mmCIF file of C-alpha atoms and ligand atoms in Angstrom:
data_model
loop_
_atom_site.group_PDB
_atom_site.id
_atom_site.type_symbol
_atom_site.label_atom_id
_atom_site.label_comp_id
_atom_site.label_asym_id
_atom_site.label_seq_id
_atom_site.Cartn_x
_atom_site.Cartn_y
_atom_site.Cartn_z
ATOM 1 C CA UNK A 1 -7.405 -10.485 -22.291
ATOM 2 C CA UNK A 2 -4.864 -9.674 -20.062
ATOM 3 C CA UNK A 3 -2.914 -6.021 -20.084
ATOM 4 C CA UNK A 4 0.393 -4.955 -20.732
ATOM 5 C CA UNK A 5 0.692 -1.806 -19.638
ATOM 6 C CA UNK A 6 0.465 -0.198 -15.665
ATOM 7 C CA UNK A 7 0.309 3.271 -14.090
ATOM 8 C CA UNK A 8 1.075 3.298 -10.708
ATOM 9 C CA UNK A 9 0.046 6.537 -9.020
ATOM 10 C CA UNK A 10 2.085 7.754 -5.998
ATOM 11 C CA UNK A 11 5.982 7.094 -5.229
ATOM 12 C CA UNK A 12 6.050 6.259 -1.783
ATOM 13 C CA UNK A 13 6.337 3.521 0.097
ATOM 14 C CA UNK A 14 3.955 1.107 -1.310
ATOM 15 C CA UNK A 15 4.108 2.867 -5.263
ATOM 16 C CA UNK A 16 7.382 1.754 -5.226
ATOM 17 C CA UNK A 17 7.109 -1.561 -4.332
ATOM 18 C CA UNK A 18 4.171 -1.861 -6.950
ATOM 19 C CA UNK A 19 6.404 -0.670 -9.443
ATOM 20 C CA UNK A 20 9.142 -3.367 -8.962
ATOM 21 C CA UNK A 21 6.787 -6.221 -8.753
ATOM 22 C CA UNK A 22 4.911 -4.762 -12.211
ATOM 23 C CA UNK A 23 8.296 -4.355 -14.125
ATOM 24 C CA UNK A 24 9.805 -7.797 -12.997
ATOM 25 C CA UNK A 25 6.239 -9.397 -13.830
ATOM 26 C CA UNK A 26 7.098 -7.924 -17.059
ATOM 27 C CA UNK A 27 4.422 -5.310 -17.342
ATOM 28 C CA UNK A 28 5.816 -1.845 -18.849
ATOM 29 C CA UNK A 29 4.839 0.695 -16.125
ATOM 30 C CA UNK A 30 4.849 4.571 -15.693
ATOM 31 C CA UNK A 31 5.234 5.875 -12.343
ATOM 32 C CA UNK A 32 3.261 9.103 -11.494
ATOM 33 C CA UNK A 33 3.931 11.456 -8.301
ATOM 34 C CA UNK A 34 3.830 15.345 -8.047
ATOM 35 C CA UNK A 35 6.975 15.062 -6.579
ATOM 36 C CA UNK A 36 9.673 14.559 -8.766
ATOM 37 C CA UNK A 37 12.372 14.544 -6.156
ATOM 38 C CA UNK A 38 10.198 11.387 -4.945
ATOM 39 C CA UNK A 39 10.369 10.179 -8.203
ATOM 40 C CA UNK A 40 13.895 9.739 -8.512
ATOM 41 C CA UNK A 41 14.797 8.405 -5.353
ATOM 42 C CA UNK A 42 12.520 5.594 -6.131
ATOM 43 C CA UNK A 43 14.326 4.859 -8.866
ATOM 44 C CA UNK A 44 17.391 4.431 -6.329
ATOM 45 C CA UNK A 45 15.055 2.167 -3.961
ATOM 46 C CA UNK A 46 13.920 0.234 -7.091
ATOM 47 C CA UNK A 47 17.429 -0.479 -8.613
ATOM 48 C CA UNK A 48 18.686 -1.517 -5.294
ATOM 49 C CA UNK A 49 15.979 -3.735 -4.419
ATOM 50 C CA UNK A 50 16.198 -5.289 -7.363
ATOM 51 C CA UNK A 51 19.986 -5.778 -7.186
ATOM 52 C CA UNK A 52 19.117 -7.794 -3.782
ATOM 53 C CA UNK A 53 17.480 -10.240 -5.876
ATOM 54 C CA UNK A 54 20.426 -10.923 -8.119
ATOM 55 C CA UNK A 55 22.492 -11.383 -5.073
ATOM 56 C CA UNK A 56 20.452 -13.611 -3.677
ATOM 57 C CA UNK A 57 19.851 -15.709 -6.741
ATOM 58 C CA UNK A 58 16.045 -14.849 -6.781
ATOM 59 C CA UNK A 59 16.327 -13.079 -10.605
ATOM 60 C CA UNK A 60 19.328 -13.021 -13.015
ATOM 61 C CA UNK A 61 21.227 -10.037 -13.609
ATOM 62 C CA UNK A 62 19.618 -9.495 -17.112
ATOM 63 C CA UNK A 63 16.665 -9.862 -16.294
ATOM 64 C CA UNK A 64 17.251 -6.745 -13.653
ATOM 65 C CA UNK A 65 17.969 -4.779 -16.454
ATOM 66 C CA UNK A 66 15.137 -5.505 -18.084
ATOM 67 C CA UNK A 67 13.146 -4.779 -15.665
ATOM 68 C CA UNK A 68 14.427 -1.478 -14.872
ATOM 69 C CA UNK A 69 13.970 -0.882 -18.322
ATOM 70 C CA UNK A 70 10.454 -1.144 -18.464
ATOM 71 C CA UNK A 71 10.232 1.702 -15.963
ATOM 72 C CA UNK A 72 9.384 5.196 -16.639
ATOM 73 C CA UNK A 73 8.635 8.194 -14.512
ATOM 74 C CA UNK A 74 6.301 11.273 -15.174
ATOM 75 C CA UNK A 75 5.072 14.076 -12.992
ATOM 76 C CA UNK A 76 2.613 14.405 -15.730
ATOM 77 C CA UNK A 77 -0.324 12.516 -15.076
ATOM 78 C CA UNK A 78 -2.195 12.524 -18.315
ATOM 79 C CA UNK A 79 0.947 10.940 -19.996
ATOM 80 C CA UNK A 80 1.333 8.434 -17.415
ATOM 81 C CA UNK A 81 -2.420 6.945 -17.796
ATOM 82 C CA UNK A 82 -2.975 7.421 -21.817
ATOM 83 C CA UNK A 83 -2.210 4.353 -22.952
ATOM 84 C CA UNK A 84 -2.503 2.222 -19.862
ATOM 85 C CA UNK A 85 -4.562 -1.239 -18.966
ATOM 86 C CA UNK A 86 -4.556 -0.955 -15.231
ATOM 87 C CA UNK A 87 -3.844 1.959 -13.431
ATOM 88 C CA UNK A 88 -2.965 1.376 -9.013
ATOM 89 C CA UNK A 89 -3.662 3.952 -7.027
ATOM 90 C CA UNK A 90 -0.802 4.550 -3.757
ATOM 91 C CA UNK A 91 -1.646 8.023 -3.266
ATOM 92 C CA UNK A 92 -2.582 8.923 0.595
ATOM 93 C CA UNK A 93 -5.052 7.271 2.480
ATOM 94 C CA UNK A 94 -7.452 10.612 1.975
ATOM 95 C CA UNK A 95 -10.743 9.488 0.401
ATOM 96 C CA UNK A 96 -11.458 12.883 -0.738
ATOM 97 C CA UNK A 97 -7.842 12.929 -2.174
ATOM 98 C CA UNK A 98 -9.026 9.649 -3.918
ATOM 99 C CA UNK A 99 -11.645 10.164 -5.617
ATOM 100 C CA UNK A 100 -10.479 13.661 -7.152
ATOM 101 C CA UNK A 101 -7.530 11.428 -8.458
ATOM 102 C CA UNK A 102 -10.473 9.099 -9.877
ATOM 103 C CA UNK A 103 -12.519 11.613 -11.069
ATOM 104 C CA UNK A 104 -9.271 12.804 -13.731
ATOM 105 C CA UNK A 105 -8.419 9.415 -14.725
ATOM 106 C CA UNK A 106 -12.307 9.152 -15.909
ATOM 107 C CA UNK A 107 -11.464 11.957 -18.272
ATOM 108 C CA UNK A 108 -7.933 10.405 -19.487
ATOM 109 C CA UNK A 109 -7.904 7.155 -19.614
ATOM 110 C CA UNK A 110 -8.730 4.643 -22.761
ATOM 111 C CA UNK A 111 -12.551 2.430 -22.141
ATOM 112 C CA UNK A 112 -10.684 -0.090 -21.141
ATOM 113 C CA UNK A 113 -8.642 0.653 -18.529
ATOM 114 C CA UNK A 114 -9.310 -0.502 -14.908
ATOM 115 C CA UNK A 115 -8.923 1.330 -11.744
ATOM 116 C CA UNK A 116 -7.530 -0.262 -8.951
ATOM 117 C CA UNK A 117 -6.710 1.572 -5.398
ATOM 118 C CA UNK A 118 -4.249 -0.005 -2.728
ATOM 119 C CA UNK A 119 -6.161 1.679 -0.151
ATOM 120 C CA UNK A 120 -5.933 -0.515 3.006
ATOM 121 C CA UNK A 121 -9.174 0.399 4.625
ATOM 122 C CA UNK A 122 -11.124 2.114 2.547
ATOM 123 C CA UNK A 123 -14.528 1.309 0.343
ATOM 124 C CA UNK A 124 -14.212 0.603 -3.001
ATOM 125 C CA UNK A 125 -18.045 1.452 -3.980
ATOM 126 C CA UNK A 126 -17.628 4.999 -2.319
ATOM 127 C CA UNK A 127 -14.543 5.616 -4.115
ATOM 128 C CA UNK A 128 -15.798 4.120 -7.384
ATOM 129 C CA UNK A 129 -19.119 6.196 -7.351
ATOM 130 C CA UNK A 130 -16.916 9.224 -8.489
ATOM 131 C CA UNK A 131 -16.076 7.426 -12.019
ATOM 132 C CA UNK A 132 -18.238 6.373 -15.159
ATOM 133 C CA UNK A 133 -17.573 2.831 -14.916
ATOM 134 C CA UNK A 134 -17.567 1.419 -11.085
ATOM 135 C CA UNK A 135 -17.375 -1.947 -12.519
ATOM 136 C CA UNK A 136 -13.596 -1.292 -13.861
ATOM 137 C CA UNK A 137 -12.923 -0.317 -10.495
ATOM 138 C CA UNK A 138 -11.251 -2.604 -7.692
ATOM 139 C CA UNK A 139 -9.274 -2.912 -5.025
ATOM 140 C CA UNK A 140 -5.199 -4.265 -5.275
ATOM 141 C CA UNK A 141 -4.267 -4.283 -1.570
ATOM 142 C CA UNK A 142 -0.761 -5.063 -1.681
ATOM 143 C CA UNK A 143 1.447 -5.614 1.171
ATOM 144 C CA UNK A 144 4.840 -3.933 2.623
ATOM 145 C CA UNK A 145 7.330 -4.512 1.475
ATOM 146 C CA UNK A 146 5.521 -5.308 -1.940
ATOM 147 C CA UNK A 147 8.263 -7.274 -3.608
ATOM 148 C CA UNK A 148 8.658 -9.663 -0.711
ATOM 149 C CA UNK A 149 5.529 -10.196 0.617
ATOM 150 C CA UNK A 150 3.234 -12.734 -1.338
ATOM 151 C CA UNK A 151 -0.371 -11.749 -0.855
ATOM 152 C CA UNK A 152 -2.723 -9.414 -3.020
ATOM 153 C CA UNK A 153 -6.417 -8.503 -1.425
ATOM 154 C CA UNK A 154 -8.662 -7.899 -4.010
ATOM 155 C CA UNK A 155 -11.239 -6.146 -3.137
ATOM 156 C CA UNK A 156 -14.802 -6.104 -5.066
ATOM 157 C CA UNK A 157 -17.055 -3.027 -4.447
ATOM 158 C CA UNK A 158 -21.031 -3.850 -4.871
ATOM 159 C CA UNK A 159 -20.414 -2.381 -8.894
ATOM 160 C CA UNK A 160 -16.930 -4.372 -9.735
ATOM 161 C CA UNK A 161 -17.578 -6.760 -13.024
ATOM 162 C CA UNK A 162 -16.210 -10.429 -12.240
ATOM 163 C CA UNK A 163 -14.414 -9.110 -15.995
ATOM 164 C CA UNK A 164 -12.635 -6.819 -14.030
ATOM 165 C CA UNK A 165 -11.472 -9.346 -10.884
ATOM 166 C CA UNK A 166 -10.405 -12.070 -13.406
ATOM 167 C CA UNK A 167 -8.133 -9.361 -15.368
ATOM 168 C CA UNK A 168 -6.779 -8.770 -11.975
ATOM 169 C CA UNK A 169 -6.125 -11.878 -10.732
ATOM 170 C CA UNK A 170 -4.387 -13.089 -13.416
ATOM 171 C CA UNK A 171 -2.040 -9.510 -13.354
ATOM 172 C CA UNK A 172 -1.291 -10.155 -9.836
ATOM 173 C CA UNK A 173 -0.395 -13.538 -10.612
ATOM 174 C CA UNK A 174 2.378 -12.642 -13.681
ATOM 175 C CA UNK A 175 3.650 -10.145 -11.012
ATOM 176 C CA UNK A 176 4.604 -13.406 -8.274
ATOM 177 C CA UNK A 177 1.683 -12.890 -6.732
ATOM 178 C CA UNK A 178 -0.575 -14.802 -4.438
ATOM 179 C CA UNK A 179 -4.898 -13.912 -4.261
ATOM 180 C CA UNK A 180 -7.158 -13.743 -2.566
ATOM 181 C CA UNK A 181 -11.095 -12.639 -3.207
ATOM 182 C CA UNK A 182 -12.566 -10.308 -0.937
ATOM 183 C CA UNK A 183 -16.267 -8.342 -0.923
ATOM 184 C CA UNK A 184 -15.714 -5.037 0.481
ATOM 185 C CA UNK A 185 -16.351 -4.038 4.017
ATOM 186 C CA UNK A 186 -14.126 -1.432 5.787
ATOM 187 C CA UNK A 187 -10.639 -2.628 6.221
ATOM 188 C CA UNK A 188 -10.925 -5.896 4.504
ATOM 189 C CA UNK A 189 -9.566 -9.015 6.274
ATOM 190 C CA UNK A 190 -5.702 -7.752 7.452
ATOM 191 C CA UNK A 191 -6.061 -4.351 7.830
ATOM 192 C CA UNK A 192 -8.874 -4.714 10.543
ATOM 193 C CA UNK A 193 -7.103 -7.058 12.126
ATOM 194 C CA UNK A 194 -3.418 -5.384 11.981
ATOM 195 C CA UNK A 195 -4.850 -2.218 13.251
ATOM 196 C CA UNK A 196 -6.341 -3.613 15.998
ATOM 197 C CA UNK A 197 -3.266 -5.708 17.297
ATOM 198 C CA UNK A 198 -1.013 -2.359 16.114
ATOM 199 C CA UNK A 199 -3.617 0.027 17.982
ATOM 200 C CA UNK A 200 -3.951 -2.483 21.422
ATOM 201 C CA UNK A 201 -0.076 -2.288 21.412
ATOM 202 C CA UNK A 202 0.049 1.544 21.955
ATOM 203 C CA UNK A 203 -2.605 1.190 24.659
ATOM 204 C CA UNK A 204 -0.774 -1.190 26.207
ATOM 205 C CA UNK A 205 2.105 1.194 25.878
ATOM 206 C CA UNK A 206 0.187 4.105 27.945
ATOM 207 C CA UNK A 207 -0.763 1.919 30.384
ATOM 208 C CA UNK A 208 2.948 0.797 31.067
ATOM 209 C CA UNK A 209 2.568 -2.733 30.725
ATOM 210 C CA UNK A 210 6.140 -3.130 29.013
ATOM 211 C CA UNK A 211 8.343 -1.357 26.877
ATOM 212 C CA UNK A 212 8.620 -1.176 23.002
ATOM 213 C CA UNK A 213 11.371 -3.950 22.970
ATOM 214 C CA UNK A 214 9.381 -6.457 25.560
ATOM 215 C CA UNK A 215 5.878 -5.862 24.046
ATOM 216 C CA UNK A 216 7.249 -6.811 20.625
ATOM 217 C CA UNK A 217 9.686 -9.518 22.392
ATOM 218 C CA UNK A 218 6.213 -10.907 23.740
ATOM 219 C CA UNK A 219 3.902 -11.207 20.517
ATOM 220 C CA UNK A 220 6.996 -12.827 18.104
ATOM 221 C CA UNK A 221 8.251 -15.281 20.298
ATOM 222 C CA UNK A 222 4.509 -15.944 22.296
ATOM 223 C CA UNK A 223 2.306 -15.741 19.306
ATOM 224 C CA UNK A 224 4.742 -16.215 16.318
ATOM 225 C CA UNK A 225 3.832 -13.484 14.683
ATOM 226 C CA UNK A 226 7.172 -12.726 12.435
ATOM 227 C CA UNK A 227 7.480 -8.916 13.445
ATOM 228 C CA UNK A 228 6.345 -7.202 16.854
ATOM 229 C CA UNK A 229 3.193 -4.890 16.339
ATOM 230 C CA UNK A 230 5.923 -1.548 17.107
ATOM 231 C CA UNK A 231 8.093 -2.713 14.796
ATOM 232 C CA UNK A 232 5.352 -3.338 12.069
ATOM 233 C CA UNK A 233 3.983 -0.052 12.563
ATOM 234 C CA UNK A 234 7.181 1.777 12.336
ATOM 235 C CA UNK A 235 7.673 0.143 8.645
ATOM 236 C CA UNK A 236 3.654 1.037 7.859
ATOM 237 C CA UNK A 237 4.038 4.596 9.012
ATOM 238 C CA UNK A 238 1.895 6.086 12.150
ATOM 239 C CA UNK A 239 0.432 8.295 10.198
ATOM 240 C CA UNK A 240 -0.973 6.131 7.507
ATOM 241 C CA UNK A 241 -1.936 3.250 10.338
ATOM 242 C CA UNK A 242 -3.709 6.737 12.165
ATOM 243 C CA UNK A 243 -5.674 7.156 9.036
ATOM 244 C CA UNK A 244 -7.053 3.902 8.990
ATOM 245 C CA UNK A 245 -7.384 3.748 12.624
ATOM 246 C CA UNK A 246 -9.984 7.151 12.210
ATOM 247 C CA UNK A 247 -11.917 5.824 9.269
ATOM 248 C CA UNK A 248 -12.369 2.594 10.409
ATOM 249 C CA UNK A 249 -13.498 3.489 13.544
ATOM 250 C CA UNK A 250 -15.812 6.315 11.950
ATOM 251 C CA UNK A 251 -17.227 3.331 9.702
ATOM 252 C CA UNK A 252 -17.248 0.395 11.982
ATOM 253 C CA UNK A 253 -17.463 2.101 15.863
ATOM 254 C CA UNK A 254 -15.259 2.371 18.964
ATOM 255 C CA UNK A 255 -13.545 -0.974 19.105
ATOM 256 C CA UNK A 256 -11.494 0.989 16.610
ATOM 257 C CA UNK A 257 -10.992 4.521 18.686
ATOM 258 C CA UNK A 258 -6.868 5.343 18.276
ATOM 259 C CA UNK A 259 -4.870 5.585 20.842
ATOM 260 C CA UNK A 260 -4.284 8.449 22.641
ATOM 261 C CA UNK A 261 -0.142 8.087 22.339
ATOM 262 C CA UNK A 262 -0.726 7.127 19.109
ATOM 263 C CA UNK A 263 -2.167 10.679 17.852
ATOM 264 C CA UNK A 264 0.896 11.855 20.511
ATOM 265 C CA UNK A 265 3.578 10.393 18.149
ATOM 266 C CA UNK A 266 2.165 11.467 14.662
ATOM 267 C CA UNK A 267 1.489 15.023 16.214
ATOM 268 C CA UNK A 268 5.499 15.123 17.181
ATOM 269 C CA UNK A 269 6.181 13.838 13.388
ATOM 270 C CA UNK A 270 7.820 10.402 14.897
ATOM 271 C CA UNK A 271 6.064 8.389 11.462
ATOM 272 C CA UNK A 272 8.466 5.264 11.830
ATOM 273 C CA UNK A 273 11.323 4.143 9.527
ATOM 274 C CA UNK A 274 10.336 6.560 6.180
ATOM 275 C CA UNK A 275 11.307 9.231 8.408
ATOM 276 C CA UNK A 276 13.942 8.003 10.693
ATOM 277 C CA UNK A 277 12.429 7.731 14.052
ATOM 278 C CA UNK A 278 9.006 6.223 14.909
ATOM 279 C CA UNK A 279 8.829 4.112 18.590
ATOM 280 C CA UNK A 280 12.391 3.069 17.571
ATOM 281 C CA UNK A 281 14.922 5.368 16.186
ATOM 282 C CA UNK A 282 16.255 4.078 13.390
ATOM 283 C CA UNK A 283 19.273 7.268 13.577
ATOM 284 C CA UNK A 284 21.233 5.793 16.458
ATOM 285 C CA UNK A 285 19.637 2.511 17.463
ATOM 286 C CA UNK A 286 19.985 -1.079 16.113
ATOM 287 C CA UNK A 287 16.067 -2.761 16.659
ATOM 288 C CA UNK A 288 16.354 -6.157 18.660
HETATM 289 P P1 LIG B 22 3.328 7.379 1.311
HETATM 290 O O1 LIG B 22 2.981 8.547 2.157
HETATM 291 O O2 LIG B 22 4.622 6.661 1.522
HETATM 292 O O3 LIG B 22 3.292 7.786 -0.253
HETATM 293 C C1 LIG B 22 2.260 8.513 -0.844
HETATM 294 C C2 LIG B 22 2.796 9.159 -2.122
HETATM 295 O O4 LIG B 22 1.709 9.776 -2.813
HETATM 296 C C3 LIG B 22 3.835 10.258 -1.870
HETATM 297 O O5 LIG B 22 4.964 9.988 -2.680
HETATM 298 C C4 LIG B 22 3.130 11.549 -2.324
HETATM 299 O O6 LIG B 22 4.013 12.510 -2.909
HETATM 300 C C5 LIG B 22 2.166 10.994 -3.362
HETATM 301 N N1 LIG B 22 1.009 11.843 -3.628
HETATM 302 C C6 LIG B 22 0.296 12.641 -2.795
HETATM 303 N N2 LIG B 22 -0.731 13.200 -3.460
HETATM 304 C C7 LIG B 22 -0.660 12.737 -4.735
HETATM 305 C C8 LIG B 22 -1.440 12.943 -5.904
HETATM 306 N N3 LIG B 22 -2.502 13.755 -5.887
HETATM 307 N N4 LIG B 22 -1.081 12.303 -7.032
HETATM 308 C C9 LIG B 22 0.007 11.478 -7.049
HETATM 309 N N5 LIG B 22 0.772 11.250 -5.983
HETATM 310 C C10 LIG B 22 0.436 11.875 -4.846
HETATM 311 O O7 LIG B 22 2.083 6.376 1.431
HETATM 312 P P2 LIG B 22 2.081 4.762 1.327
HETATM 313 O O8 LIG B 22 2.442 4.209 2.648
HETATM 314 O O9 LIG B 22 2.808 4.350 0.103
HETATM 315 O O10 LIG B 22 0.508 4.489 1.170
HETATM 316 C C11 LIG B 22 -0.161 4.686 -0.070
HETATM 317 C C12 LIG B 22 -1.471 3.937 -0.039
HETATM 318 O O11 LIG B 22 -1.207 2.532 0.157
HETATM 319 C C13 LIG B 22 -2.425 4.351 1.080
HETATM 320 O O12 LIG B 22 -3.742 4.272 0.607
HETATM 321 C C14 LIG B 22 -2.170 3.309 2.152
HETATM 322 O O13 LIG B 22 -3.254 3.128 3.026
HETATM 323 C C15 LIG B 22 -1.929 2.063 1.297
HETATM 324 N N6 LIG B 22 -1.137 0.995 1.932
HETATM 325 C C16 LIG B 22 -0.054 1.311 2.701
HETATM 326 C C17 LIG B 22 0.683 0.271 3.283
HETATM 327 C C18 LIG B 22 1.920 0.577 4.093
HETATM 328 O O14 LIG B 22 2.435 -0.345 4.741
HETATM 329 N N7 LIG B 22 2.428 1.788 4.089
HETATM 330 C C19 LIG B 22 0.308 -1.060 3.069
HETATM 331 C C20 LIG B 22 -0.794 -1.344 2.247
HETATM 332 C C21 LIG B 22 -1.520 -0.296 1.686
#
């Protein structure tokens, strides 16, 4: 039988965007972060985002309300997982970070419950082999920005029950979502390929082959991709794509090495658009 209620760990980028497509799938959710400053600005980006889709006809005005009203916020984690049938993981792409996180929910969460991670690279097995039950555990890769963008990953470790998947699937279908069924291997289908278009781009970038603009320019209009891999990254964040980048290349070999002026920008703090500047500065420049 299908849940009704979600935790989703972590209020950044990607928690937030799980949030919104939980509530207006009309799941009651509790948002955990150890930041509560994070907390309530998400409830800003939430509100807003939802107020987007009233003004462009894509949910009525009630049912906005409603759906913010199915929201709540704790910086207390046991509270926020008590009661809950799926918790999603959007903490930091830190495995270690992970499964500590994993290890807790063991202790606090009903029989039930299923763990799901939005990790974009990572395994599922490893990361399940820190809880009692690795076949409640699964991946929910979902993409940025979550409450446009229609596809869910889900990613079965060797231990995940086909219980588990079909619980999933159906949740990530109330939320407006569309699956797909994936056995886990290190960065899945899109991530492997993403960071390898994202990660060619900054070589291409030390090697002075174009600038920012043209290199972009080149792969929408040439290969019809809808966003240039410099302006994707920029909305991913270099640091989380430099994550990735390391463990996939510590799990599947060189092909996956990061750029050099890659490690450059994260080291100067230039993380794209959730800080302001990335390869574009989102401060004083309008992006092509
Ligand atoms: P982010 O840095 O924007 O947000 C991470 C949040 O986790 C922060 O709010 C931070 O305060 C919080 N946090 C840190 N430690 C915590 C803990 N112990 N408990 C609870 N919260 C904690 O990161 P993000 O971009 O949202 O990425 C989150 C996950 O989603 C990563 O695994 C990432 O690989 C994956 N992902 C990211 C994207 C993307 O485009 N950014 C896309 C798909 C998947």
């Amino acid at each position: 039988m299908m849940g009704k209620k979600v935790a989703v760990l972590g209020a950044g980028v990607m928690g937030r965007g799980i949030t919104h497509v939980c509530a207006a799938g009309g799941f009651d959710v509790t948002m955990y972060d150890i930041e509560s400053a994070l907390l309530e600005k998400s409830i800003d980006t939430i509100a807003s985002n939802l107020q987007k889709g009233v003004t462009l006809g894509k949910l009525e005005a009630a049912e906005r309300t409603a759906a913010l009203q199915r929201i709540k916020y704790s910086t207390d984690l046991a509270k926020a997982t008590a009661e809950v049938d799926l918790v999603i993981e959007a903490i930091p792409e830190d495995l270690e970070l992970k499964q500590k996180v994993f290890s807790e929910l063991d202790k606090l969460c009903l029989a039930h419950t299923i763990f799901a991670s939005n990790t974009s690279s990572m395994s599922i097995t490893e990361i399940a082999s820190v809880v009692g039950k690795p076949e409640r555990t699964i991946g929910l890769h979902f993409f940025n920005p979550v409450h446009m963008m229609k596809l869910v990953e889900i990613v079965c470790g060797l231990e995940t029950s086909e219980k588990t998947f079909k619980n999933c699937e159906e949740m990530c279908r109330k939320m407006g979502k569309i699956t797909v069924k994936i056995n886990e291997f290190p960065g899945f289908v899109t991530t492997r390929i993403n960071a390898l278009i994202g990660n060619e781009a900054f070589n291409m970038l030390q090697e002075g082959l174009g600038s920012p603009e043209d290199i972009d320019m080149a792969v929408k209009l040439g290969l019809n991709h809808p966003m240039g891999p410099f302006e994707m990254v920029d909305l991913v964040g270099l640091d989380t794509r430099l994550n990735i980048l390391q463990y996939l290349h510590k799990t599947l070999g060189d092909k996956y090495r990061p750029a050099p002026l890659m490690v450059k920008y994260v080291k100067a703090g230039r993380l794209g658009r959730k800080v302001g500047k990335g390869i574009y500065d989102y401060k004083e420049k309008q992006v092509k």
